[in-house]
Amino acid sequence: ATHEPPDSCAFAESFKGAAVKSVGLAEEYAAQAAALGVECLDANACTCIPDPVLFGGDGIHLSVDNCADIGTMVAAKVKDMF
């Protein structure tokens, strides 16, 4: 799912419309990776930027938990590759 940054995000205005513009981007990256014969991971499949009102942060950058989620996903992918 795509979401706009919450209004509480200090940078929300500069990202307005980005969610709509990015629809299909993950699939395009996956197609390009497949064409090149390389692996591709979609971080949105395992995590999303937390709402700063509920969880702190700025609504744009990854949290510690986000990084752990992505690390777990990467580790599982690498394990599957070998």
Coordinates of N, CA and C in Angstrom, one line a residue:
A1 N 0.8 -1.2 0.0 CA 0.0 0.0 0.0 C 0.9 1.2 0.0
T2 N 0.4 2.3 -0.6 CA 1.1 3.5 -0.6 C 0.5 4.5 0.3
H3 N 1.2 5.3 1.0 CA 0.7 6.3 1.9 C 1.5 7.6 1.7
E4 N 0.7 8.7 1.9 CA 1.4 10.0 1.9 C 2.0 10.2 3.3
P5 N 3.0 11.0 3.4 CA 3.6 11.3 4.8 C 2.5 11.9 5.6
P6 N 2.4 11.7 6.9 CA 1.4 12.3 7.7 C 1.6 13.8 7.8
D7 N 0.5 14.6 8.0 CA 0.7 16.0 8.0 C 1.6 16.5 9.2
S8 N 1.8 15.6 10.2 CA 2.7 16.0 11.3 C 4.1 15.9 10.9
C9 N 4.4 15.3 9.7 CA 5.8 15.2 9.2 C 6.2 16.6 8.8
A10 N 7.4 17.1 9.3 CA 7.9 18.4 8.9 C 8.1 18.6 7.4
F11 N 8.3 17.5 6.7 CA 8.6 17.6 5.3 C 7.5 17.1 4.4
A12 N 6.3 16.9 5.0 CA 5.2 16.3 4.3 C 4.9 17.0 2.9
E13 N 4.9 18.3 2.9 CA 4.5 19.1 1.7 C 5.5 18.7 0.5
S14 N 6.7 18.5 0.8 CA 7.7 18.2 -0.3 C 7.5 16.8 -0.9
F15 N 6.8 16.0 -0.2 CA 6.5 14.6 -0.6 C 5.1 14.4 -1.1
K16 N 4.3 15.4 -1.1 CA 2.9 15.2 -1.6 C 2.9 14.7 -3.0
G17 N 2.1 13.7 -3.2 CA 1.9 13.1 -4.5 C 2.9 12.0 -4.8
A18 N 3.9 11.9 -4.0 CA 5.0 10.9 -4.2 C 4.4 9.4 -4.2
A19 N 3.4 9.2 -3.3 CA 2.9 7.8 -3.2 C 2.2 7.4 -4.6
V20 N 1.5 8.4 -5.2 CA 0.8 8.1 -6.4 C 1.8 7.9 -7.5
K21 N 2.9 8.7 -7.5 CA 3.9 8.6 -8.6 C 4.7 7.3 -8.5
S22 N 4.8 6.7 -7.3 CA 5.6 5.6 -7.1 C 4.8 4.2 -7.3
V23 N 3.5 4.3 -7.6 CA 2.8 3.1 -7.8 C 3.4 2.3 -9.0
G24 N 3.7 1.1 -8.8 CA 4.2 0.3 -9.9 C 5.8 0.3 -9.9
L25 N 6.4 1.2 -9.1 CA 7.8 1.3 -9.1 C 8.5 0.0 -8.7
A26 N 8.0 -0.7 -7.6 CA 8.6 -1.9 -7.2 C 8.5 -3.0 -8.3
E27 N 7.4 -3.0 -9.0 CA 7.3 -4.0 -10.1 C 8.3 -3.7 -11.2
E28 N 8.5 -2.4 -11.5 CA 9.4 -2.0 -12.5 C 10.9 -2.4 -12.1
Y29 N 11.2 -2.1 -10.9 CA 12.6 -2.5 -10.4 C 12.7 -4.1 -10.5
A30 N 11.7 -4.8 -10.1 CA 11.8 -6.3 -10.2 C 11.9 -6.7 -11.6
A31 N 11.2 -6.1 -12.5 CA 11.4 -6.5 -13.9 C 12.8 -6.2 -14.5
Q32 N 13.3 -5.0 -14.1 CA 14.6 -4.7 -14.5 C 15.7 -5.6 -13.9
A33 N 15.5 -6.0 -12.7 CA 16.4 -6.9 -12.0 C 16.3 -8.3 -12.7
A34 N 15.1 -8.7 -13.0 CA 15.0 -10.0 -13.7 C 15.6 -10.0 -15.1
A35 N 15.5 -8.9 -15.8 CA 16.1 -8.7 -17.1 C 17.6 -8.8 -17.0
L36 N 18.2 -8.3 -15.9 CA 19.6 -8.3 -15.7 C 20.1 -9.6 -15.1
G37 N 19.2 -10.4 -14.6 CA 19.5 -11.7 -14.0 C 20.1 -11.5 -12.5
V38 N 19.6 -10.5 -11.9 CA 20.0 -10.2 -10.5 C 18.8 -10.2 -9.6
E39 N 19.1 -10.4 -8.3 CA 18.0 -10.4 -7.3 C 17.5 -9.0 -7.0
C40 N 16.3 -8.9 -6.5 CA 15.7 -7.7 -6.1 C 14.8 -7.9 -4.9
L41 N 14.8 -7.0 -4.0 CA 14.0 -7.0 -2.8 C 13.2 -5.7 -2.7
D42 N 11.9 -5.9 -2.3 CA 11.0 -4.7 -2.1 C 10.9 -4.5 -0.6
A43 N 11.5 -3.5 -0.1 CA 11.5 -3.2 1.3 C 10.1 -3.0 1.8
N44 N 9.2 -2.5 1.0 CA 7.8 -2.3 1.4 C 7.1 -3.6 1.7
A45 N 7.7 -4.7 1.2 CA 7.0 -6.0 1.5 C 7.2 -6.4 3.0
C46 N 8.1 -5.8 3.7 CA 8.4 -6.2 5.1 C 8.3 -5.0 6.1
T47 N 8.2 -3.8 5.6 CA 8.1 -2.7 6.6 C 7.6 -1.4 5.9
C48 N 7.2 -0.4 6.7 CA 6.8 0.8 6.2 C 7.2 1.9 7.2
I49 N 7.4 3.1 6.7 CA 7.8 4.3 7.6 C 6.7 4.5 8.6
P50 N 7.1 4.6 9.9 CA 6.1 4.8 11.0 C 5.6 6.2 11.0
D51 N 4.3 6.3 11.4 CA 3.7 7.6 11.6 C 4.4 8.3 12.8
P52 N 5.0 9.5 12.6 CA 5.7 10.2 13.6 C 4.8 10.6 14.8
V53 N 3.5 10.8 14.6 CA 2.6 11.1 15.7 C 2.6 9.9 16.7
L54 N 2.5 8.7 16.2 CA 2.4 7.5 17.0 C 3.7 7.0 17.5
F55 N 4.8 7.1 16.6 CA 6.0 6.4 16.9 C 7.3 7.3 17.0
G56 N 7.1 8.6 16.8 CA 8.3 9.5 16.7 C 8.9 9.5 15.3
G57 N 10.0 10.2 15.2 CA 10.7 10.2 13.9 C 10.1 11.4 13.1
D58 N 10.4 11.4 11.8 CA 10.0 12.5 10.9 C 9.0 12.0 9.9
G59 N 8.7 10.8 9.8 CA 7.7 10.3 8.8 C 8.3 10.0 7.5
I60 N 9.6 10.1 7.4 CA 10.2 9.9 6.1 C 11.3 8.8 6.2
H61 N 12.2 8.9 7.2 CA 13.3 8.1 7.4 C 13.0 6.8 8.1
L62 N 13.8 5.7 7.9 CA 13.6 4.5 8.5 C 13.9 4.5 10.0
S63 N 13.1 3.8 10.8 CA 13.3 3.7 12.2 C 14.3 2.5 12.5
V64 N 14.7 2.3 13.7 CA 15.5 1.2 14.1 C 14.8 -0.1 13.8
D65 N 13.5 -0.2 14.1 CA 12.7 -1.4 13.8 C 12.6 -1.6 12.3
N66 N 12.5 -0.5 11.5 CA 12.4 -0.7 10.0 C 13.7 -1.3 9.5
C67 N 14.9 -0.8 10.0 CA 16.2 -1.4 9.6 C 16.3 -2.9 10.0
A68 N 15.8 -3.2 11.2 CA 15.8 -4.6 11.6 C 15.0 -5.5 10.7
D69 N 13.8 -5.0 10.4 CA 12.9 -5.7 9.4 C 13.6 -6.0 8.1
I70 N 14.2 -4.9 7.6 CA 14.9 -5.1 6.3 C 16.1 -6.0 6.4
G71 N 16.8 -5.9 7.5 CA 17.9 -6.8 7.7 C 17.5 -8.2 7.7
T72 N 16.4 -8.5 8.4 CA 15.9 -9.9 8.4 C 15.5 -10.3 7.1
M73 N 14.9 -9.5 6.3 CA 14.5 -9.8 4.9 C 15.7 -10.1 4.0
V74 N 16.7 -9.3 4.1 CA 17.9 -9.5 3.3 C 18.6 -10.8 3.8
A75 N 18.7 -11.0 5.0 CA 19.4 -12.2 5.5 C 18.7 -13.5 5.0
A76 N 17.3 -13.4 5.0 CA 16.6 -14.6 4.5 C 16.8 -14.8 3.0
K77 N 16.9 -13.7 2.3 CA 17.1 -13.8 0.9 C 18.5 -14.4 0.5
V78 N 19.5 -13.9 1.3 CA 20.8 -14.3 1.1 C 20.9 -15.8 1.4
K79 N 20.3 -16.2 2.5 CA 20.3 -17.6 2.9 C 19.6 -18.5 1.8
D80 N 18.5 -18.0 1.2 CA 17.9 -18.7 0.1 C 18.7 -18.8 -1.1
M81 N 19.6 -17.8 -1.4 CA 20.4 -17.8 -2.5 C 21.6 -18.8 -2.4
F82 N 22.0 -19.1 -1.2 CA 23.1 -20.0 -1.0 C 22.6 -21.3 -0.4

